[in-house]
Structures are given as structure tokens and as C-alpha cells.
N, CA, C and O atoms as CSV, one atom per row, in Angstrom:
chain,resi,resn,atom,element,x,y,z
A,1,ASP,N,N,71.034,86.276,101.048
A,1,ASP,CA,C,71.973,87.169,101.712
A,1,ASP,C,C,73.341,86.511,101.750
A,1,ASP,O,O,73.473,85.353,102.147
A,2,HIS,N,N,74.352,87.252,101.339
A,2,HIS,CA,C,75.706,86.725,101.278
A,2,HIS,C,C,76.597,87.303,102.371
A,2,HIS,O,O,77.814,87.121,102.336
A,3,GLY,N,N,76.017,87.984,103.324
A,3,GLY,CA,C,76.786,88.496,104.455
A,3,GLY,C,C,77.904,89.418,104.017
A,3,GLY,O,O,77.722,90.270,103.147
A,4,THR,N,N,79.057,89.238,104.625
A,4,THR,CA,C,80.200,90.113,104.346
A,4,THR,C,C,81.003,89.675,103.133
A,4,THR,O,O,81.975,90.339,102.774
A,5,GLU,N,N,80.622,88.570,102.486
A,5,GLU,CA,C,81.395,88.098,101.340
A,5,GLU,C,C,81.332,89.043,100.148
A,5,GLU,O,O,82.226,89.018,99.303
A,6,LEU,N,N,80.302,89.873,100.060
A,6,LEU,CA,C,80.196,90.790,98.939
A,6,LEU,C,C,80.612,92.215,99.302
A,6,LEU,O,O,80.201,93.163,98.632
A,7,VAL,N,N,81.401,92.377,100.326
A,7,VAL,CA,C,81.982,93.680,100.655
A,7,VAL,C,C,83.171,93.870,99.709
A,7,VAL,O,O,84.099,93.062,99.692
A,8,PHE,N,N,83.129,94.941,98.928
A,8,PHE,CA,C,84.104,95.086,97.857
A,8,PHE,C,C,85.428,95.713,98.268
A,8,PHE,O,O,86.420,95.539,97.561
A,9,ILE,N,N,85.481,96.419,99.357
A,9,ILE,CA,C,86.761,96.986,99.769
A,9,ILE,C,C,87.137,96.360,101.099
A,9,ILE,O,O,86.719,96.799,102.170
A,10,LYS,N,N,87.931,95.329,100.986
A,10,LYS,CA,C,88.448,94.633,102.158
A,10,LYS,C,C,89.961,94.578,102.005
A,10,LYS,O,O,90.491,94.647,100.896
A,11,TYR,N,N,90.633,94.454,103.113
A,11,TYR,CA,C,92.090,94.355,103.093
A,11,TYR,C,C,92.530,93.220,102.181
A,11,TYR,O,O,93.469,93.382,101.402
A,12,ASP,N,N,91.865,92.074,102.269
A,12,ASP,CA,C,92.198,90.906,101.467
A,12,ASP,C,C,92.156,91.227,99.974
A,12,ASP,O,O,93.035,90.795,99.228
A,13,LEU,N,N,91.162,91.969,99.535
A,13,LEU,CA,C,91.034,92.294,98.119
A,13,LEU,C,C,92.113,93.269,97.671
A,13,LEU,O,O,92.601,93.177,96.544
A,14,LEU,N,N,92.487,94.194,98.534
A,14,LEU,CA,C,93.585,95.101,98.205
A,14,LEU,C,C,94.904,94.345,98.076
A,14,LEU,O,O,95.723,94.659,97.214
A,15,VAL,N,N,95.106,93.350,98.934
A,15,VAL,CA,C,96.308,92.513,98.850
A,15,VAL,C,C,96.318,91.759,97.522
A,15,VAL,O,O,97.356,91.672,96.866
A,16,HIS,N,N,95.178,91.218,97.127
A,16,HIS,CA,C,95.101,90.518,95.837
A,16,HIS,C,C,95.392,91.479,94.689
A,16,HIS,O,O,96.139,91.135,93.773
A,17,PHE,N,N,94.814,92.672,94.726
A,17,PHE,CA,C,95.030,93.664,93.663
A,17,PHE,C,C,96.511,94.028,93.540
A,17,PHE,O,O,97.093,93.928,92.459
A,18,PHE,N,N,97.108,94.447,94.640
A,18,PHE,CA,C,98.503,94.891,94.584
A,18,PHE,C,C,99.472,93.730,94.410
A,18,PHE,O,O,100.464,93.860,93.692
A,19,GLY,N,N,99.203,92.605,95.049
A,19,GLY,CA,C,100.101,91.461,94.922
A,19,GLY,C,C,100.178,90.946,93.497
A,19,GLY,O,O,101.267,90.697,92.980
A,20,THR,N,N,99.030,90.787,92.863
A,20,THR,CA,C,99.019,90.313,91.481
A,20,THR,C,C,99.576,91.377,90.549
A,20,THR,O,O,100.203,91.052,89.541
A,21,GLY,N,N,99.355,92.629,90.872
A,21,GLY,CA,C,99.949,93.706,90.076
A,21,GLY,C,C,101.465,93.688,90.125
A,21,GLY,O,O,102.123,93.916,89.110
A,22,VAL,N,N,102.021,93.422,91.287
A,22,VAL,CA,C,103.481,93.341,91.417
A,22,VAL,C,C,104.022,92.158,90.618
A,22,VAL,O,O,105.046,92.275,89.945
A,23,VAL,N,N,103.342,91.035,90.692
A,23,VAL,CA,C,103.762,89.861,89.913
A,23,VAL,C,C,103.692,90.166,88.414
A,23,VAL,O,O,104.618,89.828,87.676
A,24,ALA,N,N,102.622,90.792,87.961
A,24,ALA,CA,C,102.489,91.154,86.549
A,24,ALA,C,C,103.593,92.129,86.129
A,24,ALA,O,O,104.153,92.002,85.040
A,25,ALA,N,N,103.899,93.085,86.980
A,25,ALA,CA,C,104.962,94.046,86.665
A,25,ALA,C,C,106.316,93.345,86.568
A,25,ALA,O,O,107.114,93.658,85.685
A,26,ALA,N,N,106.575,92.411,87.460
A,26,ALA,CA,C,107.840,91.675,87.422
A,26,ALA,C,C,107.945,90.826,86.158
A,26,ALA,O,O,109.003,90.775,85.529
A,27,LEU,N,N,106.862,90.166,85.788
A,27,LEU,CA,C,106.878,89.366,84.565
A,27,LEU,C,C,107.034,90.250,83.331
A,27,LEU,O,O,107.761,89.903,82.400
A,28,HIS,N,N,106.360,91.374,83.329
A,28,HIS,CA,C,106.470,92.341,82.227
A,28,HIS,C,C,107.912,92.822,82.107
A,28,HIS,O,O,108.463,92.868,81.007
A,29,TRP,N,N,108.515,93.174,83.214
A,29,TRP,CA,C,109.905,93.641,83.222
A,29,TRP,C,C,110.833,92.546,82.710
A,29,TRP,O,O,111.706,92.815,81.885
A,30,ALA,N,N,110.659,91.326,83.184
A,30,ALA,CA,C,111.525,90.226,82.766
A,30,ALA,C,C,111.423,89.993,81.261
A,30,ALA,O,O,112.434,89.761,80.599
A,31,MET,N,N,110.218,90.054,80.723
A,31,MET,CA,C,110.064,89.876,79.276
A,31,MET,C,C,110.696,91.018,78.502
A,31,MET,O,O,111.308,90.805,77.455
A,32,ARG,N,N,110.546,92.226,79.016
A,32,ARG,CA,C,111.119,93.388,78.320
A,32,ARG,C,C,112.637,93.331,78.323
A,32,ARG,O,O,113.273,93.715,77.341
A,33,ILE,N,N,113.223,92.856,79.411
A,33,ILE,CA,C,114.680,92.780,79.524
A,33,ILE,C,C,115.242,91.627,78.694
A,33,ILE,O,O,116.258,91.787,78.018
A,34,HIS,N,N,114.589,90.473,78.742
A,34,HIS,CA,C,115.150,89.272,78.126
A,34,HIS,C,C,114.747,89.059,76.675
A,34,HIS,O,O,115.401,88.285,75.975
A,35,ASN,N,N,113.712,89.706,76.205
A,35,ASN,CA,C,113.321,89.595,74.808
A,35,ASN,C,C,112.624,90.880,74.392
A,35,ASN,O,O,111.397,90.972,74.424
A,36,SER,N,N,113.404,91.853,74.008
A,36,SER,CA,C,112.861,93.172,73.681
A,36,SER,C,C,112.091,93.176,72.363
A,36,SER,O,O,111.451,94.175,72.036
A,37,ARG,N,N,112.139,92.085,71.601
A,37,ARG,CA,C,111.433,92.033,70.318
A,37,ARG,C,C,109.945,91.725,70.467
A,37,ARG,O,O,109.186,91.888,69.511
A,38,VAL,N,N,109.514,91.282,71.651
A,38,VAL,CA,C,108.095,90.990,71.870
A,38,VAL,C,C,107.325,92.312,71.854
A,38,VAL,O,O,107.703,93.274,72.523
A,39,LYS,N,N,106.254,92.339,71.089
A,39,LYS,CA,C,105.456,93.562,70.977
A,39,LYS,C,C,104.807,93.886,72.315
A,39,LYS,O,O,104.459,92.978,73.070
A,40,PRO,N,N,104.641,95.176,72.618
A,40,PRO,CA,C,104.086,95.588,73.907
A,40,PRO,C,C,102.735,94.947,74.235
A,40,PRO,O,O,102.493,94.583,75.385
A,41,LEU,N,N,101.862,94.805,73.251
A,41,LEU,CA,C,100.557,94.198,73.512
A,41,LEU,C,C,100.716,92.763,74.010
A,41,LEU,O,O,100.110,92.384,75.012
A,42,TRP,N,N,101.530,91.959,73.315
A,42,TRP,CA,C,101.689,90.551,73.696
A,42,TRP,C,C,102.448,90.407,75.003
A,42,TRP,O,O,102.172,89.506,75.795
A,43,ARG,N,N,103.406,91.297,75.224
A,43,ARG,CA,C,104.138,91.302,76.495
A,43,ARG,C,C,103.169,91.574,77.645
A,43,ARG,O,O,103.239,90.923,78.687
A,44,SER,N,N,102.280,92.523,77.457
A,44,SER,CA,C,101.305,92.884,78.485
A,44,SER,C,C,100.287,91.774,78.706
A,44,SER,O,O,99.949,91.450,79.844
A,45,VAL,N,N,99.799,91.195,77.615
A,45,VAL,CA,C,98.816,90.116,77.726
A,45,VAL,C,C,99.428,88.926,78.458
A,45,VAL,O,O,98.813,88.370,79.368
A,46,PHE,N,N,100.638,88.536,78.063
A,46,PHE,CA,C,101.284,87.396,78.710
A,46,PHE,C,C,101.521,87.670,80.191
A,46,PHE,O,O,101.221,86.824,81.034
A,47,ALA,N,N,102.056,88.840,80.511
A,47,ALA,CA,C,102.359,89.158,81.907
A,47,ALA,C,C,101.092,89.171,82.759
A,47,ALA,O,O,101.089,88.643,83.871
A,48,ALA,N,N,100.024,89.766,82.250
A,48,ALA,CA,C,98.772,89.828,83.014
A,48,ALA,C,C,98.164,88.438,83.193
A,48,ALA,O,O,97.748,88.085,84.297
A,49,LEU,N,N,98.108,87.643,82.120
A,49,LEU,CA,C,97.519,86.310,82.228
A,49,LEU,C,C,98.350,85.387,83.115
A,49,LEU,O,O,97.796,84.609,83.892
A,50,ALA,N,N,99.669,85.470,83.003
A,50,ALA,CA,C,100.525,84.634,83.852
A,50,ALA,C,C,100.374,85.016,85.323
A,50,ALA,O,O,100.346,84.144,86.191
A,51,ALA,N,N,100.278,86.304,85.602
A,51,ALA,CA,C,100.075,86.748,86.990
A,51,ALA,C,C,98.723,86.276,87.509
A,51,ALA,O,O,98.613,85.863,88.664
A,52,MET,N,N,97.685,86.333,86.660
A,52,MET,CA,C,96.375,85.824,87.070
A,52,MET,C,C,96.433,84.324,87.332
A,52,MET,O,O,95.772,83.827,88.244
A,53,GLY,N,N,97.212,83.610,86.547
A,53,GLY,CA,C,97.389,82.184,86.770
A,53,GLY,C,C,98.042,81.904,88.109
A,53,GLY,O,O,97.664,80.957,88.799
A,54,MET,N,N,99.006,82.706,88.480
A,54,MET,CA,C,99.643,82.548,89.789
A,54,MET,C,C,98.652,82.860,90.908
A,54,MET,O,O,98.671,82.217,91.957
A,55,GLY,N,N,97.792,83.843,90.683
A,55,GLY,CA,C,96.753,84.146,91.659
A,55,GLY,C,C,95.765,82.996,91.795
A,55,GLY,O,O,95.267,82.719,92.886
A,56,THR,N,N,95.487,82.334,90.689
A,56,THR,CA,C,94.606,81.169,90.725
A,56,THR,C,C,95.252,80.039,91.510
A,56,THR,O,O,94.572,79.331,92.253
A,57,LEU,N,N,96.553,79.864,91.353
A,57,LEU,CA,C,97.264,78.862,92.144
A,57,LEU,C,C,97.118,79.152,93.636
A,57,LEU,O,O,96.961,78.231,94.437
A,58,ASN,N,N,97.168,80.413,94.006
A,58,ASN,CA,C,96.952,80.802,95.398
A,58,ASN,C,C,95.559,80.379,95.874
A,58,ASN,O,O,95.408,79.900,96.998
A,59,GLU,N,N,94.549,80.553,95.028
A,59,GLU,CA,C,93.186,80.161,95.397
A,59,GLU,C,C,93.066,78.637,95.527
A,59,GLU,O,O,92.315,78.148,96.371
A,60,ILE,N,N,93.791,77.896,94.707
A,60,ILE,CA,C,93.794,76.436,94.821
A,60,ILE,C,C,94.422,76.001,96.141
A,60,ILE,O,O,93.950,75.064,96.784
A,61,ILE,N,N,95.476,76.681,96.532
A,61,ILE,CA,C,96.112,76.387,97.820
A,61,ILE,C,C,95.144,76.693,98.963
A,61,ILE,O,O,95.060,75.934,99.928
A,62,GLU,N,N,94.416,77.804,98.851
A,62,GLU,CA,C,93.397,78.119,99.865
A,62,GLU,C,C,92.331,77.023,99.927
A,62,GLU,O,O,91.881,76.660,101.013
A,63,LEU,N,N,91.927,76.496,98.772
A,63,LEU,CA,C,90.948,75.414,98.755
A,63,LEU,C,C,91.499,74.195,99.495
A,63,LEU,O,O,90.781,73.550,100.259
A,64,GLY,N,N,92.766,73.886,99.269
A,64,GLY,CA,C,93.388,72.771,99.983
A,64,GLY,C,C,93.347,72.977,101.486
A,64,GLY,O,O,93.092,72.043,102.247
A,65,ALA,N,N,93.600,74.202,101.903
A,65,ALA,CA,C,93.547,74.504,103.335
A,65,ALA,C,C,92.135,74.323,103.877
A,65,ALA,O,O,91.954,73.796,104.975
A,66,VAL,N,N,91.136,74.755,103.115
A,66,VAL,CA,C,89.742,74.610,103.546
A,66,VAL,C,C,89.372,73.128,103.669
A,66,VAL,O,O,88.661,72.737,104.594
A,67,LEU,N,N,89.849,72.324,102.750
A,67,LEU,CA,C,89.514,70.900,102.758
A,67,LEU,C,C,90.244,70.131,103.857
A,67,LEU,O,O,89.715,69.154,104.387
A,68,LEU,N,N,91.453,70.567,104.199
A,68,LEU,CA,C,92.278,69.815,105.144
A,68,LEU,C,C,92.235,70.327,106.576
A,68,LEU,O,O,92.475,69.559,107.508
A,69,LEU,N,N,91.940,71.592,106.768
A,69,LEU,CA,C,92.006,72.194,108.098
A,69,LEU,C,C,90.634,72.707,108.535
A,69,LEU,O,O,89.802,73.069,107.704
A,70,ALA,N,N,90.419,72.731,109.804
A,70,ALA,CA,C,89.170,73.277,110.342
A,70,ALA,C,C,89.349,74.767,110.637
A,70,ALA,O,O,90.422,75.199,111.060
A,71,ASN,N,N,88.312,75.533,110.416
A,71,ASN,CA,C,88.291,76.959,110.773
A,71,ASN,C,C,89.429,77.752,110.151
A,71,ASN,O,O,90.203,78.389,110.866
A,72,THR,N,N,89.540,77.719,108.831
A,72,THR,CA,C,90.582,78.490,108.148
A,72,THR,C,C,90.200,79.954,108.009
A,72,THR,O,O,91.078,80.805,107.873
A,73,GLY,N,N,88.911,80.266,108.040
A,73,GLY,CA,C,88.465,81.648,107.868
A,73,GLY,C,C,88.581,82.133,106.443
A,73,GLY,O,O,88.530,83.337,106.191
A,74,VAL,N,N,88.739,81.206,105.495
A,74,VAL,CA,C,88.952,81.598,104.111
A,74,VAL,C,C,87.688,82.155,103.471
A,74,VAL,O,O,87.835,83.109,102.708
A,75,GLY,N,N,86.555,81.713,103.669
A,75,GLY,CA,C,85.373,82.271,103.023
A,75,GLY,C,C,84.872,81.359,101.931
A,75,GLY,O,O,85.467,80.318,101.653
A,76,GLY,N,N,83.772,81.754,101.311
A,76,GLY,CA,C,83.107,80.890,100.358
A,76,GLY,C,C,83.277,81.316,98.920
A,76,GLY,O,O,84.278,81.922,98.537
A,77,TYR,N,N,82.264,80.980,98.131
A,77,TYR,CA,C,82.300,81.194,96.695
A,77,TYR,C,C,82.523,82.661,96.326
A,77,TYR,O,O,83.393,82.962,95.509
A,78,PHE,N,N,81.764,83.562,96.906
A,78,PHE,CA,C,81.878,84.978,96.544
A,78,PHE,C,C,83.232,85.543,96.947
A,78,PHE,O,O,83.784,86.385,96.239
A,79,ASN,N,N,83.771,85.097,98.065
A,79,ASN,CA,C,85.111,85.524,98.462
A,79,ASN,C,C,86.127,85.077,97.421
A,79,ASN,O,O,86.999,85.854,97.033
A,80,ASN,N,N,86.024,83.843,96.972
A,80,ASN,CA,C,86.931,83.310,95.966
A,80,ASN,C,C,86.792,84.070,94.649
A,80,ASN,O,O,87.789,84.438,94.027
A,81,ALA,N,N,85.552,84.300,94.232
A,81,ALA,CA,C,85.306,85.003,92.972
A,81,ALA,C,C,85.836,86.440,93.027
A,81,ALA,O,O,86.451,86.911,92.071
A,82,LEU,N,N,85.602,87.127,94.132
A,82,LEU,CA,C,86.118,88.491,94.265
A,82,LEU,C,C,87.638,88.513,94.285
A,82,LEU,O,O,88.251,89.419,93.721
A,83,ASP,N,N,88.256,87.523,94.929
A,83,ASP,CA,C,89.717,87.436,94.911
A,83,ASP,C,C,90.225,87.339,93.477
A,83,ASP,O,O,91.177,88.029,93.111
A,84,LEU,N,N,89.603,86.497,92.666
A,84,LEU,CA,C,90.023,86.326,91.270
A,84,LEU,C,C,89.786,87.599,90.459
A,84,LEU,O,O,90.606,87.955,89.612
A,85,VAL,N,N,88.671,88.285,90.712
A,85,VAL,CA,C,88.395,89.542,90.012
A,85,VAL,C,C,89.455,90.587,90.363
A,85,VAL,O,O,89.951,91.285,89.479
A,86,PHE,N,N,89.804,90.700,91.637
A,86,PHE,CA,C,90.807,91.693,92.037
A,86,PHE,C,C,92.203,91.302,91.576
A,86,PHE,O,O,93.037,92.176,91.336
A,87,ASN,N,N,92.476,90.008,91.448
A,87,ASN,CA,C,93.727,89.578,90.824
A,87,ASN,C,C,93.794,90.100,89.392
A,87,ASN,O,O,94.807,90.662,88.974
A,88,ALA,N,N,92.707,89.909,88.645
A,88,ALA,CA,C,92.670,90.351,87.251
A,88,ALA,C,C,92.796,91.872,87.146
A,88,ALA,O,O,93.543,92.378,86.308
A,89,LEU,N,N,92.074,92.593,87.986
A,89,LEU,CA,C,92.140,94.055,87.958
A,89,LEU,C,C,93.548,94.555,88.263
A,89,LEU,O,O,94.039,95.475,87.609
A,90,GLY,N,N,94.190,93.955,89.247
A,90,GLY,CA,C,95.544,94.360,89.607
A,90,GLY,C,C,96.544,94.082,88.503
A,90,GLY,O,O,97.408,94.912,88.220
A,91,ALA,N,N,96.433,92.913,87.874
A,91,ALA,CA,C,97.357,92.557,86.794
A,91,ALA,C,C,97.191,93.488,85.603
A,91,ALA,O,O,98.174,93.982,85.051
A,92,VAL,N,N,95.949,93.727,85.210
A,92,VAL,CA,C,95.688,94.601,84.061
A,92,VAL,C,C,96.109,96.041,84.373
A,92,VAL,O,O,96.712,96.704,83.529
A,93,ALA,N,N,95.800,96.520,85.559
A,93,ALA,CA,C,96.194,97.883,85.932
A,93,ALA,C,C,97.707,98.049,85.892
A,93,ALA,O,O,98.208,99.078,85.440
A,94,ALA,N,N,98.425,97.054,86.357
A,94,ALA,CA,C,99.888,97.143,86.394
A,94,ALA,C,C,100.470,97.221,84.988
A,94,ALA,O,O,101.293,98.093,84.709
A,95,VAL,N,N,100.056,96.322,84.097
A,95,VAL,CA,C,100.654,96.330,82.758
A,95,VAL,C,C,100.226,97.553,81.961
A,95,VAL,O,O,101.010,98.075,81.167
A,96,VAL,N,N,98.994,98.022,82.158
A,96,VAL,CA,C,98.561,99.242,81.473
A,96,VAL,C,C,99.372,100.433,81.976
A,96,VAL,O,O,99.827,101.252,81.177
A,97,ALA,N,N,99.555,100.537,83.279
A,97,ALA,CA,C,100.332,101.649,83.844
A,97,ALA,C,C,101.776,101.624,83.329
A,97,ALA,O,O,102.339,102.669,83.005
A,98,ILE,N,N,102.365,100.442,83.256
A,98,ILE,CA,C,103.741,100.331,82.762
A,98,ILE,C,C,103.828,100.742,81.303
A,98,ILE,O,O,104.725,101.496,80.927
A,99,GLU,N,N,102.914,100.261,80.481
A,99,GLU,CA,C,102.953,100.611,79.057
A,99,GLU,C,C,102.703,102.099,78.827
A,99,GLU,O,O,103.339,102.704,77.965
A,100,VAL,N,N,101.795,102.688,79.578
A,100,VAL,CA,C,101.568,104.136,79.462
A,100,VAL,C,C,102.832,104.887,79.859
A,100,VAL,O,O,103.239,105.826,79.175
A,101,TYR,N,N,103.451,104.480,80.954
A,101,TYR,CA,C,104.695,105.116,81.397
A,101,TYR,C,C,105.783,104.995,80.327
A,101,TYR,O,O,106.464,105.973,80.019
A,102,LEU,N,N,105.946,103.793,79.761
A,102,LEU,CA,C,106.992,103.593,78.749
A,102,LEU,C,C,106.741,104.438,77.511
A,102,LEU,O,O,107.678,104.972,76.918
A,103,ARG,N,N,105.467,104.561,77.119
A,103,ARG,CA,C,105.160,105.401,75.934
A,103,ARG,C,C,105.403,106.878,76.211
A,103,ARG,O,O,105.938,107.594,75.365
A,104,LEU,N,N,105.011,107.327,77.389
A,104,LEU,CA,C,105.266,108.734,77.741
A,104,LEU,C,C,106.758,109.002,77.844
A,104,LEU,O,O,107.240,110.054,77.421
A,105,LYS,N,N,107.475,108.062,78.399
A,105,LYS,CA,C,108.928,108.212,78.535
A,105,LYS,C,C,109.605,108.258,77.164
A,105,LYS,O,O,110.523,109.051,76.955
A,106,SER,N,N,109.159,107.414,76.229
A,106,SER,CA,C,109.782,107.402,74.900
A,106,SER,C,C,109.444,108.659,74.119
A,106,SER,O,O,110.244,109.083,73.284
A,107,LYS,N,N,108.291,109.273,74.356
A,107,LYS,CA,C,107.919,110.511,73.663
A,107,LYS,C,C,108.690,111.703,74.220
A,107,LYS,O,O,108.883,112.701,73.526
A,108,GLY,N,N,109.130,111.598,75.474
A,108,GLY,CA,C,109.856,112.688,76.097
A,108,GLY,C,C,111.306,112.785,75.689
A,108,GLY,O,O,111.976,113.766,76.012
A,109,ARG,N,N,111.801,111.794,74.989
A,109,ARG,CA,C,113.214,111.793,74.570
A,109,ARG,C,C,113.475,112.720,73.437
A,109,ARG,O,O,114.612,112.827,72.976
């Protein structure tokens, strides 16, 4: 039994989804503005992976807090794994939504 760690809709997971999505969108935008020659696929892959990397850095910081402080309330393995999964889902959703929007916008011209 893993208790509440395997509850899939928690505020924390929504924060990971949207937070990483915002980071991915910002990275995608920065690449599109500063180097428009990068193909959409590679721009999306880079933005999503870089945002996931930043989310992983957040999890490393949480680990430091768990090791150094008592009663952080951070959670265990499944909490960490779900955080990383929702980071990935948010990053991928953001770049896919942006690319779909850009393609629809370019077809409407």
C-alpha cells in the first residue's frame, strides 16, 4: 500500500504540470525569436527536454531539503516519480499546443 502517494490529481501535480509547461513555452518562444531557422520539431524537443531538466533540478532541491531538514512533508519515491511524470506531460503539452497554434495561424493567413 502506497497511501496517498499514488493519488493522481493533487494540487502539487497540477503545479508541476503547469509550471513545467510555462517553462517549456518560454524556452520555445525564446528559441523561435532568437533563431528562427531551427526546425519546429527540434525547437519543441529542446524546449520540452530543457524544461524537464529544470523540473528535475527542482526534485534534486527537494531531496536536499529532505536530507537536511526534519518534517519537510515532501513525500517518497512515488511522489517524486509522479512529479517527474507531470513535469514531462506539462512540457510536452505546452510545446504541442504551441506548434498546433502556430500551424493553424500560418494556414489562416
